[in-house]
Coordinates of C-alpha atoms in Angstrom, one line a residue:
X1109 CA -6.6 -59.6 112.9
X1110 CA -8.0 -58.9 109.7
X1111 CA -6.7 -58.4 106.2
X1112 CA -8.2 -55.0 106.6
X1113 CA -7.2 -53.7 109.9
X1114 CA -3.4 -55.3 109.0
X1115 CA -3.8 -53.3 106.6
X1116 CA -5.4 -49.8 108.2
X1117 CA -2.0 -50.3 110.4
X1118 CA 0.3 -51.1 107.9
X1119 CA -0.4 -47.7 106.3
X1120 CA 0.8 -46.2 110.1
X1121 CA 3.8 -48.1 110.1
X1122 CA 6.5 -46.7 106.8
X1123 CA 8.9 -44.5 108.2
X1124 CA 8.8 -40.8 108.7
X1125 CA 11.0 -38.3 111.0
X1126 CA 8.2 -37.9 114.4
X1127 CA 7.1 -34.3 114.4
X1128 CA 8.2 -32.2 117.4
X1129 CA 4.7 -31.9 119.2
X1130 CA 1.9 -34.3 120.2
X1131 CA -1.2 -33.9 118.3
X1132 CA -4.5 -35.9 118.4
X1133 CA -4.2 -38.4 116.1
X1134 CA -7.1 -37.9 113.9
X1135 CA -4.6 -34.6 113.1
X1136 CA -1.7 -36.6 112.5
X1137 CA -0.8 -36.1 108.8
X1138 CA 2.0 -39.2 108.2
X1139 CA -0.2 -41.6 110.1
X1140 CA -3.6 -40.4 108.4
X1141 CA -2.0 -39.9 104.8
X1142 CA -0.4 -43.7 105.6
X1143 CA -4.1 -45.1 106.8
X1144 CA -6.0 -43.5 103.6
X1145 CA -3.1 -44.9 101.3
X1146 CA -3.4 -48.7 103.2
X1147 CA -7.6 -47.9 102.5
X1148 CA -7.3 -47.2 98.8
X1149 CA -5.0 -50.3 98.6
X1150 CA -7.7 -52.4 100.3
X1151 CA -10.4 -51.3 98.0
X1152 CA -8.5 -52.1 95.0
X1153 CA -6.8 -55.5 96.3
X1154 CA -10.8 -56.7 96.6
X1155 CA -12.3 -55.1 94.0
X1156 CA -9.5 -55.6 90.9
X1157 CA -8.8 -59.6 90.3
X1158 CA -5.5 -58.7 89.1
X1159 CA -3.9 -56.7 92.0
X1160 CA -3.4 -58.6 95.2
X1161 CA -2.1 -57.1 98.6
X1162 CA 1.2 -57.4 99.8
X1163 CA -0.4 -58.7 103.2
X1164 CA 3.6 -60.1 104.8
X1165 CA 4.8 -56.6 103.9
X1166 CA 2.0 -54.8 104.6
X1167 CA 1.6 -56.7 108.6
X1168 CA 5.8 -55.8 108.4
X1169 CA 4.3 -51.8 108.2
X1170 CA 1.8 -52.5 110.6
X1171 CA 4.4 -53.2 112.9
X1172 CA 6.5 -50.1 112.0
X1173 CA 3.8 -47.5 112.6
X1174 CA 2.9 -48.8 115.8
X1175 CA 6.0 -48.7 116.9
X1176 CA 6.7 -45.1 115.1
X1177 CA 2.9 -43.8 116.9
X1178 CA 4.6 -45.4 120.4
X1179 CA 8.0 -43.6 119.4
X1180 CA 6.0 -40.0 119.2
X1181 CA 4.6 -40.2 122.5
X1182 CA 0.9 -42.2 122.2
X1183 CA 0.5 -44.9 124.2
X1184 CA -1.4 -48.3 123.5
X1185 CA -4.5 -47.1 124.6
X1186 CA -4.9 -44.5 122.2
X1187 CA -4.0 -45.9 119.6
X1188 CA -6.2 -48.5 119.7
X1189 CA -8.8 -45.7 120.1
X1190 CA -8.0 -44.2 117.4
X1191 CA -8.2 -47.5 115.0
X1192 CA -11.6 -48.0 116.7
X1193 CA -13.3 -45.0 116.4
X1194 CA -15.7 -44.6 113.7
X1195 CA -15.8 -41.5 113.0
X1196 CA -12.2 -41.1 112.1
X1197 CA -12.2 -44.1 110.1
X1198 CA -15.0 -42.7 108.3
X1199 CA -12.8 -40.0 108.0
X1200 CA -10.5 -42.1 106.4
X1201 CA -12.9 -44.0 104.5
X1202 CA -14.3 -40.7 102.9
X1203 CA -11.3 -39.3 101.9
X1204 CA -9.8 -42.5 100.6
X1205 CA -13.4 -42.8 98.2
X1206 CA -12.7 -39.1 97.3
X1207 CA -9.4 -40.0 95.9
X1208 CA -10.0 -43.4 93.8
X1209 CA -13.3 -41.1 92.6
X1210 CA -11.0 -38.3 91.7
X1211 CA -8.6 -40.9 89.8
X1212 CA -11.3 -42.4 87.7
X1213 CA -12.6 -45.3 89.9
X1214 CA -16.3 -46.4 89.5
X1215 CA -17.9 -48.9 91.9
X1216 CA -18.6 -51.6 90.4
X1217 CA -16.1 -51.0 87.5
X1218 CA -13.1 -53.4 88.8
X1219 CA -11.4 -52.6 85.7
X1220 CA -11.0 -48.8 87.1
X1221 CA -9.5 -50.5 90.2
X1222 CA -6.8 -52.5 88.4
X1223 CA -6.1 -49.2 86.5
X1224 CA -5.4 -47.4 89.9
X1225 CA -3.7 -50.1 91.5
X1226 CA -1.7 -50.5 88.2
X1227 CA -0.4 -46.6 88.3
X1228 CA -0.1 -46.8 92.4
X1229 CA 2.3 -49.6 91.5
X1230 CA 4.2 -48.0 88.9
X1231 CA 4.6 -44.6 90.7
X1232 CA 5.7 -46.4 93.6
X1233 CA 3.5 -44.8 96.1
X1234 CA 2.7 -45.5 99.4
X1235 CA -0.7 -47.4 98.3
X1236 CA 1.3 -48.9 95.2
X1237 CA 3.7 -50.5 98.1
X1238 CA 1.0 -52.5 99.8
X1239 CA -0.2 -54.2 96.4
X1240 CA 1.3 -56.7 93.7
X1241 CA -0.2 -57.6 90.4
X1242 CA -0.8 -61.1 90.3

């Protein structure tokens, strides 16, 4: 599994009360707000040298949301749909972009990243969980 997909699925896997009703899960706030936070983490842990990801913890989450997505009602085989499909994690990827954009990141400016990360970190967000400064 890679660092990347441990980490799309660590993003599912921090707690949450299940919401009364099924929904698709490409509508599923907690898991999609959880899956864009475990994106922007991913994006800064490569592109900052001083943030690393908290991979243990973050395959630990993983674990979690699975088990919270199974817990709602969706079964194996959709989830693993819904990790697959690409246009949901373009979805994902968009909105994640949108947000490090809005919160002064700049490709190819890895100092933005570690800036990011560093406030993630320090607000103790959902993204800020999945990272550590080194």
């Amino acid at each position: 599994m890679t660092a990347r997909r441990l980490m799309m699925i660590a993003a599912l896997a921090l707690t949450a009360s299940p919401a009364a009703a099924l929904e698709p899960l490409s509508q599923e706030k907690y898991i999609n707000d959880r899956l864009i936070a475990a994106r922007i983490a991913d994006r800064i842990r490569r592109e900052c040298p001083t943030i690393d990801a908290r991979l243990v913890f973050a395959f630990m989450q993983a674990r979690k949301l699975k088990s919270y997505a199974q817990d709602k009602g969706y079964s194996e085989d959709q989830i693993e749909a819904f990790l697959d499909s690409k246009p949901d994690k373009a979805r994902i990827y968009a909105v994640a972009e949108d947000y490090m954009s809005r919160n002064g990141v700049t490709s190819g400016d890895a100092e933005s990243f570690c800036r990011l990360g560093r406030d993630e970190i320090a607000r103790k967000t959902v993204t800020g969980s999945l990272l550590s400064a080194k």
